[in-house]
CSV table of C-alpha atoms in Angstrom, one decimal:
chain,number,residue,atom,x,y,z
A,1,GLN,CA,35.8,-20.1,-9.6
A,2,LYS,CA,32.1,-19.0,-10.8
A,3,GLU,CA,30.6,-17.8,-7.7
A,4,VAL,CA,26.7,-16.8,-7.6
A,5,GLU,CA,26.1,-14.7,-4.9
A,6,GLN,CA,22.8,-14.3,-2.8
A,7,ASN,CA,21.6,-12.5,0.3
A,8,SER,CA,20.7,-15.5,2.9
A,9,GLY,CA,17.8,-13.2,4.3
A,10,PRO,CA,15.3,-13.6,5.1
A,11,LEU,CA,13.7,-11.1,3.7
A,12,SER,CA,10.1,-10.2,5.5
A,13,VAL,CA,7.7,-8.6,3.2
A,14,PRO,CA,3.8,-8.0,4.0
A,15,GLU,CA,1.0,-10.0,2.2
A,16,GLY,CA,0.3,-8.2,-1.4
A,17,ALA,CA,3.6,-6.4,-1.3
A,18,ILE,CA,6.6,-6.7,-3.8
A,19,ALA,CA,9.3,-9.0,-3.0
A,20,SER,CA,12.2,-8.2,-4.9
A,21,LEU,CA,15.0,-11.0,-4.5
A,22,ASN,CA,18.8,-10.2,-5.8
A,23,CYS,CA,21.5,-12.4,-7.5
A,24,THR,CA,25.1,-11.4,-8.6
A,25,TYR,CA,27.4,-13.7,-10.6
A,26,SER,CA,31.3,-13.8,-11.5
A,27,ASP,CA,31.6,-15.2,-15.0
A,28,ARG,CA,30.4,-12.6,-17.3
A,29,GLY,CA,30.5,-15.1,-20.2
A,30,SER,CA,27.3,-16.7,-18.5
A,31,GLN,CA,24.4,-17.2,-20.6
A,32,SER,CA,21.2,-18.2,-18.8
A,33,PHE,CA,19.9,-17.5,-15.3
A,34,PHE,CA,17.4,-19.9,-13.3
A,35,TRP,CA,14.9,-19.2,-10.6
A,36,TYR,CA,14.1,-22.2,-8.6
A,37,ARG,CA,12.1,-22.3,-5.0
A,38,GLN,CA,12.4,-24.7,-2.5
A,39,TYR,CA,9.8,-25.0,0.0
A,40,SER,CA,11.3,-26.2,3.4
A,41,GLY,CA,12.0,-30.1,3.4
A,42,LYS,CA,10.9,-30.4,-0.4
A,43,SER,CA,13.4,-30.2,-3.2
A,44,PRO,CA,13.8,-27.2,-5.7
A,45,GLU,CA,11.2,-26.5,-8.4
A,46,LEU,CA,11.8,-24.4,-11.2
A,47,ILE,CA,9.9,-21.0,-11.4
A,48,MET,CA,11.6,-19.6,-14.2
A,49,PHE,CA,14.4,-18.9,-16.4
A,50,ILE,CA,15.9,-15.9,-18.6
A,51,TYR,CA,18.7,-15.3,-21.0
A,52,SER,CA,17.9,-11.8,-22.7
A,53,ASN,CA,18.7,-8.6,-21.1
A,54,GLY,CA,15.5,-7.1,-19.8
A,55,ASP,CA,12.2,-8.3,-18.1
A,56,LYS,CA,10.4,-11.5,-18.3
A,57,GLU,CA,7.2,-12.0,-17.0
A,58,ASP,CA,5.2,-15.3,-15.8
A,59,GLY,CA,2.3,-14.5,-13.8
A,60,ARG,CA,2.8,-12.9,-10.6
A,61,PHE,CA,6.5,-13.2,-11.2
A,62,THR,CA,9.1,-11.1,-12.9
A,63,ALA,CA,12.5,-11.8,-13.5
A,64,GLN,CA,15.1,-9.2,-14.5
A,65,LEU,CA,18.6,-9.5,-16.3
A,66,ASN,CA,21.3,-7.1,-16.4
A,67,LYS,CA,24.2,-8.6,-18.0
A,68,ALA,CA,26.4,-5.3,-18.1
A,69,SER,CA,26.1,-5.4,-14.5
A,70,GLN,CA,26.0,-9.2,-13.6
A,71,TYR,CA,22.9,-9.4,-11.7
A,72,VAL,CA,19.8,-10.8,-12.1
A,73,SER,CA,16.9,-10.4,-9.9
A,74,LEU,CA,13.1,-11.9,-9.2
A,75,LEU,CA,10.1,-9.9,-8.6
A,76,ILE,CA,7.0,-11.3,-6.8
A,77,ARG,CA,3.9,-9.1,-7.1
A,78,ASP,CA,1.1,-9.4,-4.9
A,79,SER,CA,3.0,-11.3,-2.5
A,80,GLN,CA,1.1,-14.7,-0.6
A,81,PRO,CA,2.3,-16.3,2.3
A,82,SER,CA,2.6,-19.4,0.4
A,83,ASP,CA,5.4,-17.8,-1.3
A,84,SER,CA,7.1,-18.4,1.9
A,85,ALA,CA,10.3,-20.3,1.0
A,86,THR,CA,13.9,-20.4,-0.2
A,87,TYR,CA,14.7,-18.6,-3.6
A,88,LEU,CA,17.6,-20.4,-5.7
A,89,CYS,CA,19.4,-18.5,-8.6
A,90,ALA,CA,21.2,-20.8,-10.8
A,91,VAL,CA,23.7,-19.8,-13.5
A,92,PHE,CA,24.8,-21.7,-16.8
A,93,SER,CA,28.0,-20.7,-18.2
A,94,GLY,CA,28.1,-23.2,-21.3
A,95,ASN,CA,29.7,-26.5,-20.8
A,96,THR,CA,29.1,-27.0,-17.3
A,97,PRO,CA,26.5,-27.3,-15.3
A,98,LEU,CA,24.5,-25.0,-13.2
A,99,VAL,CA,26.2,-22.9,-10.6
A,100,PHE,CA,23.4,-22.3,-7.6
A,101,GLY,CA,23.8,-19.8,-5.2
A,102,LYS,CA,22.8,-20.5,-1.6
A,103,GLY,CA,19.5,-19.2,-1.6
A,104,THR,CA,17.5,-16.0,-0.3
A,105,ARG,CA,14.9,-17.0,2.6
A,106,LEU,CA,12.0,-15.1,1.9
A,107,SER,CA,9.2,-14.9,4.6
A,108,VAL,CA,5.6,-13.2,3.7
A,109,ILE,CA,3.6,-12.0,6.7
A,110,ALA,CA,-0.1,-12.1,6.7
B,1,GLY,CA,4.6,-40.0,-13.0
B,2,ALA,CA,7.2,-38.9,-15.4
B,3,GLY,CA,9.4,-36.9,-13.0
B,4,VAL,CA,12.6,-37.9,-11.2
B,5,SER,CA,12.5,-40.3,-8.8
B,6,GLN,CA,15.1,-41.3,-6.0
B,7,SER,CA,14.9,-44.2,-3.6
B,8,PRO,CA,15.2,-44.8,-0.5
B,9,SER,CA,13.1,-41.3,0.6
B,10,ASN,CA,15.1,-42.3,3.9
B,11,LYS,CA,18.2,-44.0,5.0
B,12,VAL,CA,19.1,-44.4,8.4
B,13,THR,CA,22.5,-46.3,8.8
B,14,GLU,CA,25.3,-46.8,11.0
B,15,LYS,CA,28.5,-45.0,11.1
B,16,GLY,CA,31.3,-47.1,8.7
B,17,LYS,CA,28.3,-48.9,6.7
B,18,ASP,CA,28.0,-48.4,2.8
B,19,VAL,CA,24.8,-47.0,1.2
B,20,GLU,CA,23.7,-47.0,-2.0
B,21,LEU,CA,21.5,-44.2,-3.2
B,22,ARG,CA,19.4,-44.4,-6.8
B,23,CYS,CA,17.9,-42.0,-9.0
B,24,ASP,CA,16.0,-42.6,-12.3
B,25,PRO,CA,15.5,-39.9,-14.2
B,26,ILE,CA,13.1,-38.5,-16.6
B,27,SER,CA,12.7,-40.6,-19.6
B,28,GLY,CA,14.7,-38.8,-22.3
B,29,HIS,CA,16.8,-36.8,-20.3
B,30,THR,CA,20.7,-37.6,-21.1
B,31,ALA,CA,22.0,-35.5,-18.1
B,32,LEU,CA,22.0,-36.4,-14.8
B,33,TYR,CA,23.0,-34.4,-11.4
B,34,TRP,CA,23.7,-35.3,-8.1
B,35,TYR,CA,23.8,-32.6,-5.2
B,36,ARG,CA,23.9,-32.8,-1.5
B,37,GLN,CA,22.4,-30.3,0.9
B,38,SER,CA,22.8,-30.4,4.4
B,39,LEU,CA,20.1,-28.8,6.8
B,40,GLY,CA,19.9,-25.0,6.0
B,41,GLN,CA,22.6,-25.1,3.7
B,42,GLY,CA,22.7,-24.4,0.0
B,43,LEU,CA,23.1,-26.9,-2.7
B,44,GLU,CA,26.5,-28.6,-2.7
B,45,PHE,CA,27.3,-30.2,-6.4
B,46,LEU,CA,28.5,-33.9,-6.2
B,47,ILE,CA,28.9,-35.1,-9.8
B,48,TYR,CA,27.0,-35.0,-13.1
B,49,PHE,CA,26.7,-37.5,-15.9
B,50,GLN,CA,26.2,-36.9,-19.6
B,51,GLY,CA,25.2,-40.5,-20.9
B,52,ASN,CA,26.9,-42.8,-19.0
B,53,SER,CA,30.2,-41.0,-18.5
B,54,ALA,CA,31.0,-38.1,-15.9
B,55,PRO,CA,32.6,-35.4,-17.6
B,56,ASP,CA,32.5,-33.5,-14.0
B,57,LYS,CA,33.6,-35.5,-10.9
B,58,SER,CA,34.9,-32.3,-9.0
B,59,GLY,CA,32.6,-32.1,-6.3
B,60,LEU,CA,32.6,-35.5,-4.7
B,61,PRO,CA,34.0,-34.7,-1.4
B,62,SER,CA,36.4,-37.7,-0.8
B,63,ASP,CA,37.0,-41.0,-2.5
B,64,ARG,CA,34.4,-42.8,-0.4
B,65,PHE,CA,32.2,-41.4,-2.6
B,66,SER,CA,31.5,-42.8,-6.2
B,67,ALA,CA,28.8,-42.9,-8.6
B,68,GLU,CA,27.9,-44.7,-11.6
B,69,ARG,CA,25.4,-44.5,-14.5
B,70,THR,CA,24.4,-47.3,-16.9
B,71,GLY,CA,22.4,-47.7,-19.8
B,72,GLY,CA,22.2,-43.8,-19.8
B,73,SER,CA,18.9,-43.9,-17.3
B,74,VAL,CA,19.5,-45.3,-14.1
B,75,SER,CA,22.3,-43.7,-11.6
B,76,THR,CA,23.3,-44.9,-8.1
B,77,LEU,CA,25.3,-42.9,-5.7
B,78,THR,CA,27.5,-44.7,-3.5
B,79,ILE,CA,28.7,-43.9,0.2
B,80,GLN,CA,31.5,-46.2,1.5
B,81,ARG,CA,32.4,-46.2,5.2
B,82,THR,CA,29.6,-43.6,6.1
B,83,GLN,CA,30.5,-41.1,8.4
B,84,GLN,CA,28.0,-39.0,10.8
B,85,GLU,CA,29.2,-35.5,8.7
B,86,ASP,CA,28.0,-37.2,5.4
B,87,SER,CA,24.1,-36.6,7.1
B,88,ALA,CA,22.2,-34.7,4.2
B,89,VAL,CA,19.6,-34.9,1.8
B,90,TYR,CA,21.0,-36.3,-1.4
B,91,LEU,CA,19.1,-34.6,-4.6
B,92,CYS,CA,19.1,-35.9,-8.1
B,93,ALA,CA,18.2,-33.8,-11.2
B,94,SER,CA,18.1,-34.7,-14.9
B,95,SER,CA,17.8,-32.6,-18.0
B,96,PHE,CA,17.9,-33.0,-21.7
B,97,GLY,CA,21.6,-31.8,-22.0
B,98,SER,CA,21.1,-30.0,-24.9
B,99,SER,CA,24.1,-27.5,-25.0
B,100,GLY,CA,21.9,-24.5,-25.3
B,101,GLY,CA,21.5,-22.1,-22.5
B,102,THR,CA,17.9,-23.4,-21.6
B,103,ASP,CA,19.0,-26.9,-20.3
B,104,THR,CA,16.5,-27.0,-17.4
B,105,GLN,CA,17.0,-29.2,-14.2
B,106,TYR,CA,14.3,-30.8,-12.7
B,107,PHE,CA,14.7,-32.3,-9.4
B,108,GLY,CA,13.9,-35.8,-7.6
B,109,PRO,CA,12.3,-35.3,-3.9
B,110,GLY,CA,15.7,-36.0,-2.7
B,111,THR,CA,17.0,-39.0,-0.5
B,112,ARG,CA,17.5,-38.3,3.3
B,113,LEU,CA,20.2,-39.8,4.6
B,114,THR,CA,21.3,-40.1,8.5
B,115,VAL,CA,24.5,-41.5,9.8
B,116,LEU,CA,24.3,-42.4,13.5
């Protein structure tokens, strides 16, 4: 059973701070990793994906992947109240659909 | 409008009735996925299609649930004899279906199903 684990939160950070969202996965053969954002009452939207160890930056977002430790994280710099949402981690292991975590709820306090 | 579309956006039905939910994927996407999301919960995988075939039906919760896809495009999720526990948002996603690890799923707006 392939599992993706996330802390459900809520994770509360003050406006302007760095929000750090973490995700661990069970399948060591996992190949790529996706972060989705889901606003309340809306459908998930892709933020970014990563498949190589290390960091990948896109604007205020940085994904970090450590395959040896089987975790992937998402950092949000200069957090804004508009970043308040649930963040879903999803893992691709080849020939099967993405496995999603249950998500971490982020609250950015103005 | 090149995104995934779903219809209806909202469906209220009585217990025991059948419902059909429709998903129209992004043009050119060969893979299509159905998920269910109950209030405040994570995504529950139901089924996915590669073309018209469904390699993985493991997530369908019971034999009251079925799905089909014709012409490699539109898909219909059918729930027979609906129960109150079927109330949820049903999300559809599509992707190019490439074998590489960067095959990204794009989600539709969902159908909110309420069973009274």
